Amino acid sequence: MTEPLLTGLGRRLARGVTKGERSRARLHLLDWLACVAGARGSEAAALGATISFNGWERATYLGNVLEMDDVHRTALLHPGPVVWPAALGMASAGMDARLDAAVRGYEAMIAIGAACDAHHYARWHPTASMGGFGAAAAFGSLIGFAPVEYAHALANAGSVAGGLWHMRHAPGVLTKQWHIHHAVRTGRDAALHVHYGTTGPLELLEGPQGLFAAMTQAPGPLAGDETGWLIHDVSFKPFAACRHAHPAIDAALELRAAGRLLPPFVVETYADALTFCDRPDPTSELEAKFSLQHAVAVVADGRKAEPEDFTPEAIAALAGLRVQVTVAEDSAFTARYPAHFGARVNGLELVDTLGDPERPVSEDHIIAKMHSLARWGGLATSEAERAVRLALEGEDGAAIDALLEAWIR
């Protein structure tokens, strides 16, 4: 008899986490804290402060506000905003336990997400539809699950998977942030209920009325194996825009550094980048973050693609440059996607983007991101330094709780 997919994944999650994975997790913790810090002044922050007294729960609304959250390319999802609140969701847990929980949460969310296909991504928001798996694995790790308990928690979390992309067509809503909150709470509750005896359908993924049958047309194998951890395959986002706009920003920056970024600007990239980011006339901050035209205009104007470059003021100031940007699909980029997010701007081609494993950013770069977003969020330099110290060196898990509770009021 074939072993259920979730049984094998549960066994994989129960492996020991090494010091190397914990060190990698610390970088992602700092990156997530930077995103939270930068979103402190948002409408989502006010809502988060209203719904809970717990720092981790307040932060569920903030990790993806700035569109700077980490991303896994083939799974096409953002693990950090879901996994970290879940990994921080037990007040008594020490730092190593929280780091281990995050590594396991990344593993579950990416492993299943990467098995989904283009049909899934066209309709479902994968960070939401796969997020419950990540949160269940992370909180199960804090509890101390055995392999079969992980499998049951994943099955129950996945049995209510969802999150439709239609919120992209309703400007100004907080549905994307609600998706994260819902995924965290659903996965956490699934793990808690399994701890007290609830079981789940272990063939939830491959079963005749399971997740793959409902949400995909041609599912692939689960990503990863028992020889490593998928957190090492996650990309960091250096620019304050949709990841689909990053390749064009990256290429434009290289051209600018060489003194070759001159109008007119021609962007060639993969099909999904156009689906999500072909927006010549953005009217809001969020639309600007999902605009290839605005992204290139930002760089052409000498800016760094930071949060202030996507505000209404920046949208108005860059109108003249945006009209000089044309975008088109290049089938070669589409063929390499999603394993590679690439673009060509005025003839300069990049196959991979800054922040990808093939072109990694340094620890110093993530520290600088923390300082930049802390300033944007109205925090003192000392708070950014505090976050860096706690994330990269701290051993007191409760100190992270206190940090979040001070930031989100």
XYZ file of N, CA and C in Angstrom, residues 239-242 244-257 260-269 273-274 277-280 282 287-306 309-310 314-315 317-328 342-348 350:
237
model
N 13.451 44.929 -2.606
C 12.736 46.106 -3.097
C 11.287 46.090 -2.625
N 10.711 47.274 -2.445
C 9.369 47.413 -1.863
C 8.282 47.288 -2.919
N 8.295 46.157 -3.639
C 7.334 45.951 -4.714
C 7.042 44.460 -4.828
N 6.036 44.128 -5.621
C 5.725 42.731 -5.901
C 6.970 42.025 -6.431
N 7.233 39.942 -8.696
C 7.230 39.880 -10.153
C 7.834 41.144 -10.782
N 7.906 42.228 -10.032
C 8.537 43.452 -10.534
C 10.027 43.506 -10.223
N 10.500 42.630 -9.337
C 11.907 42.678 -8.925
C 12.895 42.462 -10.074
N 12.671 41.504 -10.973
C 13.660 41.338 -12.044
C 13.857 42.599 -12.879
N 12.768 43.293 -13.178
C 12.888 44.531 -13.957
C 13.604 45.616 -13.155
N 13.307 45.722 -11.878
C 14.000 46.689 -11.024
C 15.490 46.375 -10.988
N 15.803 45.119 -10.796
C 17.195 44.689 -10.692
C 17.980 45.009 -11.967
N 17.381 44.679 -13.123
C 18.056 44.961 -14.397
C 18.211 46.464 -14.613
N 17.162 47.211 -14.269
C 17.233 48.668 -14.435
C 18.315 49.271 -13.550
N 18.464 48.762 -12.343
C 19.519 49.256 -11.450
C 20.908 48.989 -12.026
N 21.095 47.816 -12.621
C 22.400 47.532 -13.233
C 22.675 48.475 -14.400
N 21.638 48.719 -15.201
C 21.812 49.664 -16.309
C 22.133 51.065 -15.792
N 21.446 51.480 -14.748
C 21.686 52.816 -14.196
C 23.111 52.943 -13.668
N 23.581 51.885 -13.000
C 24.941 51.923 -12.458
C 25.982 52.040 -13.569
N 23.602 53.474 -18.454
C 22.957 53.057 -19.700
C 21.442 52.987 -19.597
N 20.842 53.501 -18.532
C 19.384 53.455 -18.393
C 18.785 54.713 -19.014
N 18.485 54.633 -20.306
C 17.997 55.781 -21.062
C 16.656 55.459 -21.704
N 15.749 56.442 -21.768
C 14.460 56.202 -22.418
C 14.612 56.090 -23.933
N 13.653 55.379 -24.570
C 12.510 54.668 -23.995
C 12.956 53.375 -23.317
N 12.127 52.886 -22.387
C 12.470 51.714 -21.593
C 11.623 50.526 -22.065
N 12.276 49.448 -22.446
C 11.590 48.260 -22.946
C 11.839 47.114 -21.968
N 10.768 46.604 -21.378
C 10.853 45.512 -20.408
C 10.297 44.252 -21.051
N 11.085 43.192 -21.043
C 10.636 41.880 -21.510
C 10.789 40.897 -20.359
N 9.748 40.113 -20.101
C 9.772 39.249 -18.925
C 8.787 38.099 -19.119
N 4.464 37.861 -14.742
C 4.841 39.224 -14.362
C 3.900 40.233 -15.005
N 3.484 39.944 -16.234
C 2.528 40.830 -16.906
C 1.130 40.664 -16.318
N 1.475 42.491 -12.958
C 2.137 43.798 -12.823
C 2.172 44.644 -14.087
N 1.368 44.351 -15.088
C 1.258 45.252 -16.243
C 0.216 46.307 -15.898
N 0.675 47.400 -15.331
C -0.226 48.432 -14.815
C 0.393 49.797 -15.116
N 0.111 50.360 -16.295
C 0.771 51.615 -16.686
C 0.322 52.834 -15.902
N -0.949 53.325 -12.324
C -1.355 53.025 -10.944
C -1.955 54.252 -10.275
N -1.230 49.578 -6.026
C -1.136 49.413 -7.471
C 0.261 49.752 -7.980
N 0.898 50.745 -7.400
C 2.255 51.101 -7.818
C 3.234 49.972 -7.535
N 3.032 49.261 -6.428
C 3.892 48.138 -6.103
C 3.695 46.976 -7.073
N 2.569 46.967 -7.765
C 2.262 45.934 -8.753
C 2.280 46.526 -10.164
N 3.206 47.406 -10.425
C 3.327 48.053 -11.727
C 4.761 47.975 -12.229
N 4.972 47.210 -13.300
C 6.291 47.175 -13.928
C 6.696 48.561 -14.429
N 5.721 49.264 -14.961
C 6.008 50.598 -15.501
C 6.500 51.533 -14.398
N 5.821 51.506 -13.266
C 6.239 52.382 -12.168
C 7.576 51.923 -11.605
N 7.790 50.616 -11.523
C 9.045 50.102 -10.971
C 10.249 50.604 -11.761
N 10.158 50.547 -13.083
C 11.273 51.014 -13.909
C 11.407 52.531 -13.810
N 10.283 53.236 -13.759
C 10.329 54.689 -13.608
C 11.014 55.092 -12.306
N 10.767 54.332 -11.242
C 11.413 54.595 -9.952
C 12.935 54.584 -10.101
N 13.431 53.551 -10.772
C 14.882 53.432 -10.935
C 15.414 54.518 -11.872
N 14.675 54.788 -12.940
C 15.114 55.811 -13.887
C 15.204 57.182 -13.238
N 14.418 57.397 -12.187
C 14.432 58.676 -11.483
C 15.533 58.746 -10.425
N 16.353 57.702 -10.331
C 17.455 57.708 -9.371
C 17.085 57.222 -7.989
N 15.917 56.611 -7.844
C 15.465 56.144 -6.537
C 15.926 54.713 -6.271
N 15.653 54.217 -5.036
C 16.146 52.906 -4.612
C 15.061 51.840 -4.519
N 13.843 52.145 -4.932
C 12.711 51.204 -4.820
C 12.416 50.861 -3.365
N 12.381 51.910 -2.532
C 12.019 51.788 -1.132
C 10.552 52.186 -0.952
N 8.981 55.305 -2.465
C 8.961 55.448 -3.913
C 7.675 54.931 -4.551
N 6.726 54.511 -3.723
C 5.466 53.970 -4.238
C 4.253 54.689 -3.635
N 4.889 59.900 -5.114
C 5.804 59.336 -6.103
C 5.068 58.959 -7.385
N 3.847 58.463 -7.245
C 3.053 58.114 -8.431
C 2.859 59.351 -9.310
N 4.698 62.129 -9.310
C 5.979 62.674 -9.788
C 6.557 61.886 -10.951
N 6.229 60.592 -11.048
C 6.866 59.732 -12.046
C 5.989 59.441 -13.256
N 4.901 60.154 -13.395
C 3.986 59.904 -14.517
C 4.694 60.044 -15.860
N 5.556 61.048 -16.001
C 6.240 61.278 -17.265
C 7.193 60.160 -17.645
N 7.807 59.527 -16.666
C 8.708 58.410 -16.937
C 7.934 57.121 -17.224
N 6.811 56.927 -16.523
C 6.035 55.687 -16.743
C 5.571 55.552 -18.182
N 5.194 56.649 -18.812
C 4.664 56.553 -20.178
C 5.748 56.160 -21.175
N 6.998 56.201 -20.751
C 8.092 55.809 -21.638
C 8.481 54.336 -21.463
N 7.717 53.608 -20.643
C 8.002 52.193 -20.377
C 7.002 51.323 -21.134
N 7.485 50.398 -21.936
C 6.640 49.394 -22.573
C 7.031 48.019 -22.040
N 6.047 47.131 -21.940
C 6.302 45.800 -21.387
C 5.784 44.742 -22.355
N 6.443 43.592 -22.369
C 6.042 42.503 -23.258
C 6.532 41.183 -22.678
N 13.108 36.113 -14.196
C 14.038 36.915 -14.969
C 13.371 38.014 -15.761
N 14.198 38.903 -16.307
C 13.695 40.001 -17.136
C 14.836 40.567 -17.969
N 14.454 41.297 -19.001
C 15.397 42.041 -19.834
C 14.908 43.479 -19.926
N 15.773 44.416 -19.634
C 15.442 45.836 -19.741
C 16.443 46.475 -20.694
N 15.920 47.044 -21.771
C 16.783 47.692 -22.782
C 17.975 46.816 -23.172
N 17.692 45.516 -23.309
C 18.710 44.587 -23.779
C 19.518 43.901 -22.703
N 19.488 44.390 -21.453
C 20.242 43.757 -20.366
C 19.385 42.660 -19.738
N 18.665 39.464 -17.090
C 18.974 38.804 -15.831
C 18.095 37.563 -15.723
